[in-house]
mmCIF file of C-alpha atoms in Angstrom:
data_model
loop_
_atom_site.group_PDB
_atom_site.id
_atom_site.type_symbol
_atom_site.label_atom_id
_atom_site.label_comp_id
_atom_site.label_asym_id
_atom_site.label_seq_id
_atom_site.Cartn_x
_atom_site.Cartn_y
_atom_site.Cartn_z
ATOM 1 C CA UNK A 575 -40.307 3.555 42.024
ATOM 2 C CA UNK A 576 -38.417 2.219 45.176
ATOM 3 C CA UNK A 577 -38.508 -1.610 46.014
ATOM 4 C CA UNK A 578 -37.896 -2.627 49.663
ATOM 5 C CA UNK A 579 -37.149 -6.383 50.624
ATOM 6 C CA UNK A 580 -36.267 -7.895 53.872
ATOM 7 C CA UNK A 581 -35.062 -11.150 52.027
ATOM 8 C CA UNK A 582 -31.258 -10.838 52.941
ATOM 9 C CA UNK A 583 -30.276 -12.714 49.402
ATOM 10 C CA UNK A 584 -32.484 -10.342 47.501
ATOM 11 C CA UNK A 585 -30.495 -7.419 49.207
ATOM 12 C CA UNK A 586 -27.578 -8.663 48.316
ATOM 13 C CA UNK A 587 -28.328 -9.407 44.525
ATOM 14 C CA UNK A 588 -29.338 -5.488 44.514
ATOM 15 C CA UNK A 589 -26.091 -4.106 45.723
ATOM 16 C CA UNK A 590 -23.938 -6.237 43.457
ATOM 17 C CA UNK A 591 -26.079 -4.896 39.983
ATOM 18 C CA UNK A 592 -25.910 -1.232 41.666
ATOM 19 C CA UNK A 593 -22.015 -1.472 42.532
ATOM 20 C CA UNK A 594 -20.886 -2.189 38.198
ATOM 21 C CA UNK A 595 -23.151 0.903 37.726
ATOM 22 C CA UNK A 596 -22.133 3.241 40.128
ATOM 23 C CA UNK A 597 -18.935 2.653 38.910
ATOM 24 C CA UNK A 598 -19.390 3.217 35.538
ATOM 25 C CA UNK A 599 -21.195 6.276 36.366
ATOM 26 C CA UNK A 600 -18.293 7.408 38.212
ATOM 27 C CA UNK A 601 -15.874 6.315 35.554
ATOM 28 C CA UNK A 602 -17.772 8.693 33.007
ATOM 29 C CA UNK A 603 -17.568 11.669 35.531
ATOM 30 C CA UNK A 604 -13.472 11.194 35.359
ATOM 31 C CA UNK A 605 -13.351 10.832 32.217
ATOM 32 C CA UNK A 606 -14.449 14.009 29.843
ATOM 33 C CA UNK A 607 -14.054 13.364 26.186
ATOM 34 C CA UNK A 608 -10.985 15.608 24.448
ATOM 35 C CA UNK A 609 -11.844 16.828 21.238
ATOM 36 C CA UNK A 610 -8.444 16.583 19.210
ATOM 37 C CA UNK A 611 -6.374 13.902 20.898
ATOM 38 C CA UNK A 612 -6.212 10.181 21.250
ATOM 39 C CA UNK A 613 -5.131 8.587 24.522
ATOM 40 C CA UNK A 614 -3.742 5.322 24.986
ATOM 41 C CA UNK A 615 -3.395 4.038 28.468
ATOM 42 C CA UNK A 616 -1.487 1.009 29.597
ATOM 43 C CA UNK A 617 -0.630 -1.269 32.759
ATOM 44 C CA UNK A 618 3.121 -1.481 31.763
ATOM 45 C CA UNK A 619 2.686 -4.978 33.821
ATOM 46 C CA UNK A 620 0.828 -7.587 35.594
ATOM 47 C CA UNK A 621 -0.378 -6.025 39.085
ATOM 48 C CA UNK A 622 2.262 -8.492 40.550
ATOM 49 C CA UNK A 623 5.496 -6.745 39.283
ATOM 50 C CA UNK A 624 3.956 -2.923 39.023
ATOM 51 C CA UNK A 625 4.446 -2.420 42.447
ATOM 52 C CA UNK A 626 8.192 -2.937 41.701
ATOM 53 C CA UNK A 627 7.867 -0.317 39.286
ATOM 54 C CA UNK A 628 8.801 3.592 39.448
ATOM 55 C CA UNK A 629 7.944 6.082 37.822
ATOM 56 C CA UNK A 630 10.170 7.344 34.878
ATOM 57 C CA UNK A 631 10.376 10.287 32.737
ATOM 58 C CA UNK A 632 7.993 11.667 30.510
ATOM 59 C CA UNK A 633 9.231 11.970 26.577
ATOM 60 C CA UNK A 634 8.067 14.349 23.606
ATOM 61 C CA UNK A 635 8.841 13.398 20.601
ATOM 62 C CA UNK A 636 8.113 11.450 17.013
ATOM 63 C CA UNK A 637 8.246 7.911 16.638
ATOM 64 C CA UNK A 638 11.390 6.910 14.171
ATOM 65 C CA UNK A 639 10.959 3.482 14.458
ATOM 66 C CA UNK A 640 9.251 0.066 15.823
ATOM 67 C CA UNK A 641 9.807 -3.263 16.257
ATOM 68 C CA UNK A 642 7.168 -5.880 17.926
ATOM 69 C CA UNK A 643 6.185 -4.072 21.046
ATOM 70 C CA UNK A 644 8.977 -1.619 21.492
ATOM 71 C CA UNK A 645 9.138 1.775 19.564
ATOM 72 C CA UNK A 646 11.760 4.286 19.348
ATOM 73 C CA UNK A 647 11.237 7.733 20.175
ATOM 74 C CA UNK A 648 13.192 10.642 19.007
ATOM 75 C CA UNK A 649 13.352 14.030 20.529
ATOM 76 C CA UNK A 650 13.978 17.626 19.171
ATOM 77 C CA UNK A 651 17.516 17.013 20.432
ATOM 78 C CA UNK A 652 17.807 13.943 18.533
ATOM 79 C CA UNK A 653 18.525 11.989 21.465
ATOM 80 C CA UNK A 654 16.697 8.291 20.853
ATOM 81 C CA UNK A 655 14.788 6.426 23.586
ATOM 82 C CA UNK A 656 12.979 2.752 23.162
ATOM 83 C CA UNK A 657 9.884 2.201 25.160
ATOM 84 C CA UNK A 658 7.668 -0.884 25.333
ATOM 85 C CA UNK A 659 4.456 -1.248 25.562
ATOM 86 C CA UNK A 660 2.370 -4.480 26.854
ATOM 87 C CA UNK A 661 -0.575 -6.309 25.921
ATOM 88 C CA UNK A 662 -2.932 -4.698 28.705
ATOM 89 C CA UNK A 663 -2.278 -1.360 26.786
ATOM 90 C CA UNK A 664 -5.823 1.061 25.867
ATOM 91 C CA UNK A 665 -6.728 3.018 23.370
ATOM 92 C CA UNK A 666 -9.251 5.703 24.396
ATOM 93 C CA UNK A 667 -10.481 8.686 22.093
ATOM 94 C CA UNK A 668 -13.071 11.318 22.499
ATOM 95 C CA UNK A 669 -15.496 8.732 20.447
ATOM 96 C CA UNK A 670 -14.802 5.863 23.144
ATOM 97 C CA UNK A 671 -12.069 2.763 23.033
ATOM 98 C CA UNK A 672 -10.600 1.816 19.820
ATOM 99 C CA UNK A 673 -8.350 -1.095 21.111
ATOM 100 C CA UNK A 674 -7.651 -3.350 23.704
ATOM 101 C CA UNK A 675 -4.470 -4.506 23.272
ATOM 102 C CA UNK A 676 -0.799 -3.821 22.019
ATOM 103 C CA UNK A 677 -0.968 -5.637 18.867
ATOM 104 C CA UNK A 678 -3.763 -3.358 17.599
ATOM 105 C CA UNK A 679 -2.365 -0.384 18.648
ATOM 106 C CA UNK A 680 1.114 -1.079 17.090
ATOM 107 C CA UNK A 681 -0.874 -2.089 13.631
ATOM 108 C CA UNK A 682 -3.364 1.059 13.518
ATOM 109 C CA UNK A 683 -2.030 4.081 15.618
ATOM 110 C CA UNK A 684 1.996 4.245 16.238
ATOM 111 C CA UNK A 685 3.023 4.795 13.183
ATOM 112 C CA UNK A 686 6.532 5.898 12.162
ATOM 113 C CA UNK A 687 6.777 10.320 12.024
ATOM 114 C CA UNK A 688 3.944 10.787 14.433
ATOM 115 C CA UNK A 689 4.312 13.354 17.096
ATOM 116 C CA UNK A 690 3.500 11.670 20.749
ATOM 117 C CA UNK A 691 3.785 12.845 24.941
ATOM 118 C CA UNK A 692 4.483 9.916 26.661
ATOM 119 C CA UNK A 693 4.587 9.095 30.347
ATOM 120 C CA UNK A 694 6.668 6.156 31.481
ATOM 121 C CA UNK A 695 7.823 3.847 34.329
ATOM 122 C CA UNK A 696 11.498 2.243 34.843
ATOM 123 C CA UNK A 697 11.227 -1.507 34.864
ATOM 124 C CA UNK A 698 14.509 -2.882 35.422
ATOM 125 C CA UNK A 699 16.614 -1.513 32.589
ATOM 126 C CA UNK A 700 13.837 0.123 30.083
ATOM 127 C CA UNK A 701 11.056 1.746 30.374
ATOM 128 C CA UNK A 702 7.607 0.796 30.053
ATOM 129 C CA UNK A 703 4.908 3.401 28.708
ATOM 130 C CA UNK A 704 2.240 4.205 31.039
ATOM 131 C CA UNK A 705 0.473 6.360 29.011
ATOM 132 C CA UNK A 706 0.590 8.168 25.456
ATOM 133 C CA UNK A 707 -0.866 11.002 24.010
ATOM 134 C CA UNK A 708 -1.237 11.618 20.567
ATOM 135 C CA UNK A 709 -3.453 14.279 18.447
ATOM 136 C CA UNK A 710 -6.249 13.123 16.692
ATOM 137 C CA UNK A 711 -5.037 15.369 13.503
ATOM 138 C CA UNK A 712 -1.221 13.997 13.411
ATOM 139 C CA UNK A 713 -2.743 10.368 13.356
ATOM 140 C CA UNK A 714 -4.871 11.601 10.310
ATOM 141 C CA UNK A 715 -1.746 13.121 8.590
ATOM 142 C CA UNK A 716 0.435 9.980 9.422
ATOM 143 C CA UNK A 717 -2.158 7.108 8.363
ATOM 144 C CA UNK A 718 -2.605 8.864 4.652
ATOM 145 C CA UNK A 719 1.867 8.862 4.654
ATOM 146 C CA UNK A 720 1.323 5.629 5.624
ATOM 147 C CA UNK A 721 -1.051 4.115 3.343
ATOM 148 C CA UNK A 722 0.153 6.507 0.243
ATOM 149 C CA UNK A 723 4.012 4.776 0.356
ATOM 150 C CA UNK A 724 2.524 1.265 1.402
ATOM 151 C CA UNK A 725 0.803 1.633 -1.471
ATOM 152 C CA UNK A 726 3.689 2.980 -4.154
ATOM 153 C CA UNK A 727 6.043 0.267 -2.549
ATOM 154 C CA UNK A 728 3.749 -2.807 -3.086
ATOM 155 C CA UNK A 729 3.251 -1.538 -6.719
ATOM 156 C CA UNK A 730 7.248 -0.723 -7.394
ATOM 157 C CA UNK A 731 8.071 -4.537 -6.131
ATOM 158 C CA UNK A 732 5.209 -5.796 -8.137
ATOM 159 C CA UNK A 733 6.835 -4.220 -11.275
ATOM 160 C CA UNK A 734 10.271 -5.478 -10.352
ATOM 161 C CA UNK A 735 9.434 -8.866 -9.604
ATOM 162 C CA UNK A 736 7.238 -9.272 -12.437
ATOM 163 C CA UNK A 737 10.087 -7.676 -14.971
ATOM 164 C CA UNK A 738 12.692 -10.333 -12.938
ATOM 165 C CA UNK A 739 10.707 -13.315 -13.772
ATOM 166 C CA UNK A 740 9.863 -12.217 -17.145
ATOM 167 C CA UNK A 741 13.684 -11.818 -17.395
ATOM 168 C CA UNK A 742 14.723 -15.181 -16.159
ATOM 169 C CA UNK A 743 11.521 -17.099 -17.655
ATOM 170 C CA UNK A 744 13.104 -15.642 -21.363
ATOM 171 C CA UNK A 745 16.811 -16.878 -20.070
ATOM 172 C CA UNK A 746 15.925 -20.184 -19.366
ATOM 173 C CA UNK A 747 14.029 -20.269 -22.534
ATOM 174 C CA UNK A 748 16.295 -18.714 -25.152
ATOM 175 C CA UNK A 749 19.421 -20.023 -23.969
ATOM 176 C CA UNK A 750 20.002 -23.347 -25.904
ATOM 177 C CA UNK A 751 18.400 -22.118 -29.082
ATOM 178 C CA UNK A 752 19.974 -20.375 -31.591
ATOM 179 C CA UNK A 753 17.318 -20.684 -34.332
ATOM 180 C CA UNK A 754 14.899 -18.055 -35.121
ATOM 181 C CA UNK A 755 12.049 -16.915 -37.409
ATOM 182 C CA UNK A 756 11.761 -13.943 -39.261
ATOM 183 C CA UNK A 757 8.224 -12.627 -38.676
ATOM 184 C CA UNK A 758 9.408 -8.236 -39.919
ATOM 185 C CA UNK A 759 11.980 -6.562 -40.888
ATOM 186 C CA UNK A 760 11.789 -2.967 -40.663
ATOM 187 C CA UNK A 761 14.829 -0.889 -42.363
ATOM 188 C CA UNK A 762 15.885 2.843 -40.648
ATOM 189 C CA UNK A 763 18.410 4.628 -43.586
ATOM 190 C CA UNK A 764 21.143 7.231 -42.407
ATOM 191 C CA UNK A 765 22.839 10.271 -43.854
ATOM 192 C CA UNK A 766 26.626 9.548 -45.199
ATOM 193 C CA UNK A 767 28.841 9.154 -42.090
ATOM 194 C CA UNK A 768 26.472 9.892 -39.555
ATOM 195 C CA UNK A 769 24.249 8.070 -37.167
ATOM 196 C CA UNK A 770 21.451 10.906 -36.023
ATOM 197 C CA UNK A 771 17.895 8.812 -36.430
ATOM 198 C CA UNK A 772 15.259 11.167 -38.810
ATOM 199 C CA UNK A 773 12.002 11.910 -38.064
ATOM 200 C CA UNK A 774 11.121 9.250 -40.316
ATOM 201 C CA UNK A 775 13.434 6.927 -38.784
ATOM 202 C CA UNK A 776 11.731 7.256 -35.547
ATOM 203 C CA UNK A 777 8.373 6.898 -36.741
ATOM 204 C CA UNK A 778 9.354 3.763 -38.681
ATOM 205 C CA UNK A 779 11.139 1.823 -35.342
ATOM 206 C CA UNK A 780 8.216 2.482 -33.026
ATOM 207 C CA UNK A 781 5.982 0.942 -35.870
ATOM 208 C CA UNK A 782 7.696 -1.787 -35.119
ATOM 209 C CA UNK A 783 8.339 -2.125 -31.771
ATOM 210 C CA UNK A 784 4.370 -2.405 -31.633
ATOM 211 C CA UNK A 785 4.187 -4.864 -34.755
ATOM 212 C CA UNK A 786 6.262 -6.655 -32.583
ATOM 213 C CA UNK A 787 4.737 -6.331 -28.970
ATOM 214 C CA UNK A 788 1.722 -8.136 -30.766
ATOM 215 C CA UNK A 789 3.473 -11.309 -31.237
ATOM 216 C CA UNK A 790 3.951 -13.733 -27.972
ATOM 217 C CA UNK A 791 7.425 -14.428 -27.289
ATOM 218 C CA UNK A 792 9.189 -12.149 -29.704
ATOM 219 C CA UNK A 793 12.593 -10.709 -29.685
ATOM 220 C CA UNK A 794 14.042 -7.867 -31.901
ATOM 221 C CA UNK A 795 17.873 -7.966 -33.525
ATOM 222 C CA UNK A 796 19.064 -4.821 -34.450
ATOM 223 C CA UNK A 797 21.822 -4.125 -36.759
ATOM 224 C CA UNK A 798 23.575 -1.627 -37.747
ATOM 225 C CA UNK A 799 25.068 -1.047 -41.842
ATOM 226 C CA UNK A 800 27.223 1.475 -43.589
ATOM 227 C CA UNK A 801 28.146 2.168 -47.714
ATOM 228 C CA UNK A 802 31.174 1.540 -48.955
ATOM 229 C CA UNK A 803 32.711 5.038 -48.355
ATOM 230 C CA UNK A 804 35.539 5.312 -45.743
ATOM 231 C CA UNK A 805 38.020 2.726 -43.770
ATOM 232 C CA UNK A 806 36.975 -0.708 -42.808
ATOM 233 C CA UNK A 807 37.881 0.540 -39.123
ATOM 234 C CA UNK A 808 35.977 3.412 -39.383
ATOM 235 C CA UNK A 809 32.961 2.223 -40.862
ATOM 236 C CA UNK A 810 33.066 -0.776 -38.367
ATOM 237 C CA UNK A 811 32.754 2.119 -35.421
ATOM 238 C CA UNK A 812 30.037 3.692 -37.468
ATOM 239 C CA UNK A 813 27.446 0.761 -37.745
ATOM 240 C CA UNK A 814 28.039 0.008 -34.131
ATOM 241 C CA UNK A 815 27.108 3.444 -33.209
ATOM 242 C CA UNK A 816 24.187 3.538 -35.805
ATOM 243 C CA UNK A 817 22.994 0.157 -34.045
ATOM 244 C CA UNK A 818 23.007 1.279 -30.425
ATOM 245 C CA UNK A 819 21.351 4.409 -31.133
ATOM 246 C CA UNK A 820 18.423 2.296 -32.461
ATOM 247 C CA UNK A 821 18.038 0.154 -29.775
ATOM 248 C CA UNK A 822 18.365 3.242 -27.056
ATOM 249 C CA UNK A 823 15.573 4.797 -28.800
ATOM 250 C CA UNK A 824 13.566 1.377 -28.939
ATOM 251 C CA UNK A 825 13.907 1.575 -25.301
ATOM 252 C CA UNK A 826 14.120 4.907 -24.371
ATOM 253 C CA UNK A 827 10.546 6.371 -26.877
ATOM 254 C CA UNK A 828 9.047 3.319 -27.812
ATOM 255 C CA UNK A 829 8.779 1.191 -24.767
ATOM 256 C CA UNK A 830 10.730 -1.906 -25.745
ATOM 257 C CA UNK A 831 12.034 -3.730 -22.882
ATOM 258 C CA UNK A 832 15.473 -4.633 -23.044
ATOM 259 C CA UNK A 833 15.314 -8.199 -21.718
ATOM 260 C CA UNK A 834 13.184 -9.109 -25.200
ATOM 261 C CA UNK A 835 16.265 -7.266 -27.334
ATOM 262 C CA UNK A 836 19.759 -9.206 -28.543
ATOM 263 C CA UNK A 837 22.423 -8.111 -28.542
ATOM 264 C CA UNK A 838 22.956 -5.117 -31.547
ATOM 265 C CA UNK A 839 25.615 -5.642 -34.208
ATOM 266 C CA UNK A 840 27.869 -3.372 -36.187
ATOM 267 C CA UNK A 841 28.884 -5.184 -39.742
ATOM 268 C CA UNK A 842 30.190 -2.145 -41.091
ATOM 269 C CA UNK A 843 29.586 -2.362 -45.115
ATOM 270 C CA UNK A 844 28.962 -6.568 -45.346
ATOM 271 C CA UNK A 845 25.720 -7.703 -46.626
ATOM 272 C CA UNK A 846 25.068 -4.594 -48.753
ATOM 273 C CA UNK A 847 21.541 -4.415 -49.539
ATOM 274 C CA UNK A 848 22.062 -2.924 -53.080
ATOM 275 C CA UNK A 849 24.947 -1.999 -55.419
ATOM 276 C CA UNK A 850 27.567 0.708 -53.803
ATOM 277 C CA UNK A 851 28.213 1.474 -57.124
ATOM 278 C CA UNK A 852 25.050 3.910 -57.062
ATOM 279 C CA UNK A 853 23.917 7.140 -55.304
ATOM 280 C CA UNK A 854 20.851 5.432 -54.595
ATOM 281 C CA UNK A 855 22.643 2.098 -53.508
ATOM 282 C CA UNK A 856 24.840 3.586 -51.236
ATOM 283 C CA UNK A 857 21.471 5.327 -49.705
ATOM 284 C CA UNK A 858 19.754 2.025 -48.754
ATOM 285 C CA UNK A 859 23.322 0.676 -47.579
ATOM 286 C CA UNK A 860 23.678 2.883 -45.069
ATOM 287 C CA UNK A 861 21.124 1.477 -42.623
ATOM 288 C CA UNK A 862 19.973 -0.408 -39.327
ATOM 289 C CA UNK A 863 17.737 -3.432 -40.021
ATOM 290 C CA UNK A 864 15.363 -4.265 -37.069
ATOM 291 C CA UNK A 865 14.414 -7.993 -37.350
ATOM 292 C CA UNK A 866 11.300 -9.584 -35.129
ATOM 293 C CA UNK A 867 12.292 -12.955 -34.451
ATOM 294 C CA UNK A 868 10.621 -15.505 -32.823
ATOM 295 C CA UNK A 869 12.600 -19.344 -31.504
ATOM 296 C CA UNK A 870 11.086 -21.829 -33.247
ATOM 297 C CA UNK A 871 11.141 -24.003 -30.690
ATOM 298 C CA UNK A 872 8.531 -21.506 -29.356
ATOM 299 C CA UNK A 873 6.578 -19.978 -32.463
ATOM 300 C CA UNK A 874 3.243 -20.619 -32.328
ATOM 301 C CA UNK A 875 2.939 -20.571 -28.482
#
């Protein structure tokens, strides 16, 4: 249906809704969609200084690095460039515009290993890009990267901060208070001069590193014993040795974390637990006692 009018304002209210239009239309008709690439145009600048621009050389290469509004670009040579890009920068794809502006584009699509063509203009002493080109695929391949080691870092520093205030909350804690309670003792016997842990042995300390676990605020104090046979040096080296194997395996197979251990003693053949007079006394002597202690300043927390 055509409309005619000879009112001079009505014309002139129907060419300026036709002109957006027509334009539009003719925007489309430049513009086919790609099917595997992402383009992102930008004005490097305000229309006041472009004109002061020229044009400058066109890079292929990954991004290795950004900061704010500038990214690095390295080539197959390994030579490095750094291009900025401004706020009136685009982001066009074959589904339409993702972005409007540099922020976004920095936060969503240059990310650090992905392949790019870029097309660039001198301004002053750095360039400015003009236009980038990037594959639909790559930007798949570098957003999972991405969002697989974000993910793997945030939950590594969760575990280390959490295990350095645990740390430093048990410091400040522990540290004037040299008084304890004995909530288990768990015993872990040895063959005659030797400090291997049995099967038994091991069964026995991970018993109680989980008796233990159970309890708020508990610590374990391992030490080590020998009999009565050999030197006083020798048998001084042999508890100590009997003691830190214990608390490596603790660690190590039972999950104990070291900032709720003391430290381990060797007392070589003190404190005998039974006559070393005996075949069996010697036999319980030669031991590592595992003691649960909790401050009493803090049992009962």
């Amino acid at each position: 249906m055509t409309v005619m009018s000879k009112n001079p304002r009505m014309l002139l209210l129907l060419a300026m809704l036709a002109g957006p239009a027509s334009a539009g239309l003719a925007q489309q008709q430049q513009d086919p969609p790609e099917a595997d690439q992402v383009t992102v145009y930008g004005s490097p600048e305000p229309a006041a200084a472009a004109a002061e621009m020229t044009e400058g050389p066109e890079i292929e290469g990954i991004i290795s690095a950004r900061s704010g509004d500038t990214m690095q670009i390295t080539t197959a040579d390994g030579t490095n460039t750094a291009v900025a890009i401004n706020d009136a920068t685009r982001i066009k794809s074959s589904g339409g515009f993702l972005g409007l502006n540099s922020s976004k584009l920095a936060a969503t699509s240059l990310l650090n290993g992905l392949p790019v063509s870029i097309k660039t203009m001198q301004s002053g002493g750095g360039l400015v890009a003009s236009q980038i080109v990037l594959k639909n695929k790559d930007l798949r391949t570098a957003s999972m990267i991405r969002s697989g080691t974000a993910q793997q870092f945030a939950e590594h520093g969760a575990a280390i901060t959490q295990n350095a205030a645990a740390t430093e909350a048990l410091r400040g804690r522990m540290g004037d208070i040299d008084q304890y309670n004995v909530k288990g003792t768990t015993n872990v016997n040895f063959d005659t001069g030797k400090a291997v842990l049995s099967a038994q042995a091991k069964a026995d300390l991970c018993a109680a590193a989980s008796q233990a676990e159970g309890m708020n605020n508990a610590l374990l104090l391992v030490v080590g014993y020998t009999d009565s046979t050999g030197s006083q040096d020798f048998n001084q080296v042999l508890s100590e040795k009997r003691a830190g194997n214990v608390v490596n395996y603790l660690q190590q197979a039972c999950g104990w974390k070291p900032y709720r251990m003391l430290t381990p003693t060797g007392m070589a053949e003190a404190d005998p637990a039974a006559d070393n007079d005996t075949v069996e006394g010697k036999a319980q002597n030669r031991r590592v006692a595992v003691n649960i202690l909790v401050s009493k300043g803090l049992d009962g927390l």
